[in-house]
Coordinates of C-alpha atoms in Angstrom, one line a residue:
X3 CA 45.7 3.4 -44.1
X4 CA 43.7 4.6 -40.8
X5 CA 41.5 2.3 -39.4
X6 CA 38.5 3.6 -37.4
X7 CA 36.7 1.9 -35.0
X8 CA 33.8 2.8 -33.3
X9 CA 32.2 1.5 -29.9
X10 CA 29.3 3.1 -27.5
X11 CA 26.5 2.3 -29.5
X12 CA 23.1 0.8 -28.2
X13 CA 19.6 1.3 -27.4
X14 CA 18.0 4.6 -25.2
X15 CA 14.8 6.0 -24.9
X16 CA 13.7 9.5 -25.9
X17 CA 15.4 12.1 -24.1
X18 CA 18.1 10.1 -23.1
X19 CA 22.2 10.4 -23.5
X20 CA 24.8 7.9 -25.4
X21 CA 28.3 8.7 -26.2
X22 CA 30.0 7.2 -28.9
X23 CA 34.1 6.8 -29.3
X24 CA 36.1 6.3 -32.4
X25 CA 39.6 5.3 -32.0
X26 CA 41.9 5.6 -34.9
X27 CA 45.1 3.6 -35.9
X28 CA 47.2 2.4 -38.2
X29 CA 48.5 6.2 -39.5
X30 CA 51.2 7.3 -40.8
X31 CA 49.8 10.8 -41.0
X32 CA 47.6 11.7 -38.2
X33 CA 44.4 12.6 -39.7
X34 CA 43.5 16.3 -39.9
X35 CA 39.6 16.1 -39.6
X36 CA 37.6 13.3 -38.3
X37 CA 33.8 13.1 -37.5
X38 CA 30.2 11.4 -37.9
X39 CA 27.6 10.7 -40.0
X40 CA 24.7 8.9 -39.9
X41 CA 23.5 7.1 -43.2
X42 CA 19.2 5.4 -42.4
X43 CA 19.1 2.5 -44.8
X44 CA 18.4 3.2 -48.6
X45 CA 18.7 7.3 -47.8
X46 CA 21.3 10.0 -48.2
X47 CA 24.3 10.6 -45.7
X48 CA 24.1 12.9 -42.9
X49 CA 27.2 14.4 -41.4
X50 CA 26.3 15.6 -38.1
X51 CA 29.4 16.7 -36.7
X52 CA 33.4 17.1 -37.5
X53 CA 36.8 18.1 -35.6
X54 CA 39.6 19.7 -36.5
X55 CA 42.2 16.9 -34.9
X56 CA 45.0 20.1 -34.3
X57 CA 42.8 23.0 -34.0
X58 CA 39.7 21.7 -32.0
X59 CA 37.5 23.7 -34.0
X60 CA 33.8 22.1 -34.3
X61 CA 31.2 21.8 -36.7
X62 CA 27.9 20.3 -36.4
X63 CA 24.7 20.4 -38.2
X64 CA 21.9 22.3 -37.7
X65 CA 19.8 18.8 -36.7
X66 CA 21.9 18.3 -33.8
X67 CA 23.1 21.6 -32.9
X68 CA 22.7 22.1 -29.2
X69 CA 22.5 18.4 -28.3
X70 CA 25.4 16.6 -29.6
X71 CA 28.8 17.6 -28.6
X72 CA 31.8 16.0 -30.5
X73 CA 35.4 16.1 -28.4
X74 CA 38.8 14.3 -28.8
X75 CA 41.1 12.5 -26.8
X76 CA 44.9 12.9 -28.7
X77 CA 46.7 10.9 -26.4
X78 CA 43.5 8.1 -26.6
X79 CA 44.1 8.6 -30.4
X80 CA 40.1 8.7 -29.9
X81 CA 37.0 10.9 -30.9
X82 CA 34.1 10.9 -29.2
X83 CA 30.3 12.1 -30.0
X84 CA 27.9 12.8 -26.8
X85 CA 24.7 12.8 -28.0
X86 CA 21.8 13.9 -25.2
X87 CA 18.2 14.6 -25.2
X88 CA 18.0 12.0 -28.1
X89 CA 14.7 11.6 -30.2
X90 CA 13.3 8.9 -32.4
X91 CA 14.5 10.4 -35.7
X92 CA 18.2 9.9 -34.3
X93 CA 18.1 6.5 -34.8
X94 CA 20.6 5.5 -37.2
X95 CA 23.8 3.8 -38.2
X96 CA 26.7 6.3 -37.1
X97 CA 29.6 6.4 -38.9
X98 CA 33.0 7.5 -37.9
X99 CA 35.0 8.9 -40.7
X100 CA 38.1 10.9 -41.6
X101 CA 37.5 14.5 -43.7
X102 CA 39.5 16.6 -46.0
X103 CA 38.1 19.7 -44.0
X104 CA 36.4 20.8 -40.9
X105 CA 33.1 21.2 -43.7
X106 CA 33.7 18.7 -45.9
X107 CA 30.9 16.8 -46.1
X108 CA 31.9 13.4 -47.9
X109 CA 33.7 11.0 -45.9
X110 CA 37.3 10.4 -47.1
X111 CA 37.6 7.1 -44.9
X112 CA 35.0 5.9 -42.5
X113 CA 34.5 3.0 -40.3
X114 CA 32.0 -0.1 -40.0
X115 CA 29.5 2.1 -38.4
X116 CA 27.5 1.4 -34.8
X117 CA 23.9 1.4 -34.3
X118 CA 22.0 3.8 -32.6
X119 CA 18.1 3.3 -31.6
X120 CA 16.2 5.9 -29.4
X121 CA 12.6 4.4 -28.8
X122 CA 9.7 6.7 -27.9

């Protein structure tokens, strides 16, 4: 099955940038949808963003609308989130993860997940 593998992850203060990549392998079917989400410890999922892998198309929620921009790279076999003018609450473990749909919010595969920590 695809494995996902995520990278970029770190420490930043508030207001600062990090990009994250995702690079995907082991397919026999390239995957249609990929994205993130971010899952604090002992709470509920967020997906903050998706990709159609073929069409481009984006999706992103509302909390991160306007500051995180997910993109691909298909010869890379790599999917990136740039996240800028981070604050506090966007520290998290992200998650890469495959999707059924652009809008599908639960995860059909994901990675081990990177840690993100925006200090104030």
């Amino acid at each position: 099955q695809v494995q996902l593998m995520e990278s970029g992850g770190g420490s930043v203060q508030a207001g600062g940038s990090l990009r994250l990549s995702c690079s995907y392998s082991n397919y026999e079917y390239e995957p249609y949808y990929m994205g993130w989400f971010r899952q604090p410890l002992g709470k509920e999922r967020e997906k903050v963003a998706s990709i159609g892998i073929t069409s481009g198309s984006t999706w992103y929620a509302d909390s991160v609308k306007g500051r995180f921009t997910i993109s691909q790279d298909n010869a890379k076999d790599t999917v990136y989130l740039e996240m800028s003018n981070l604050e506090p609450d966007d520290t998290d473990r992200y998650y890469c993860a495959t999707y059924e749909t652009l809008r599908s919010i639960i995860p059909q595969l994901a990675g081990q997940g990177i840690q993100v920590t925006v200090s104030s």
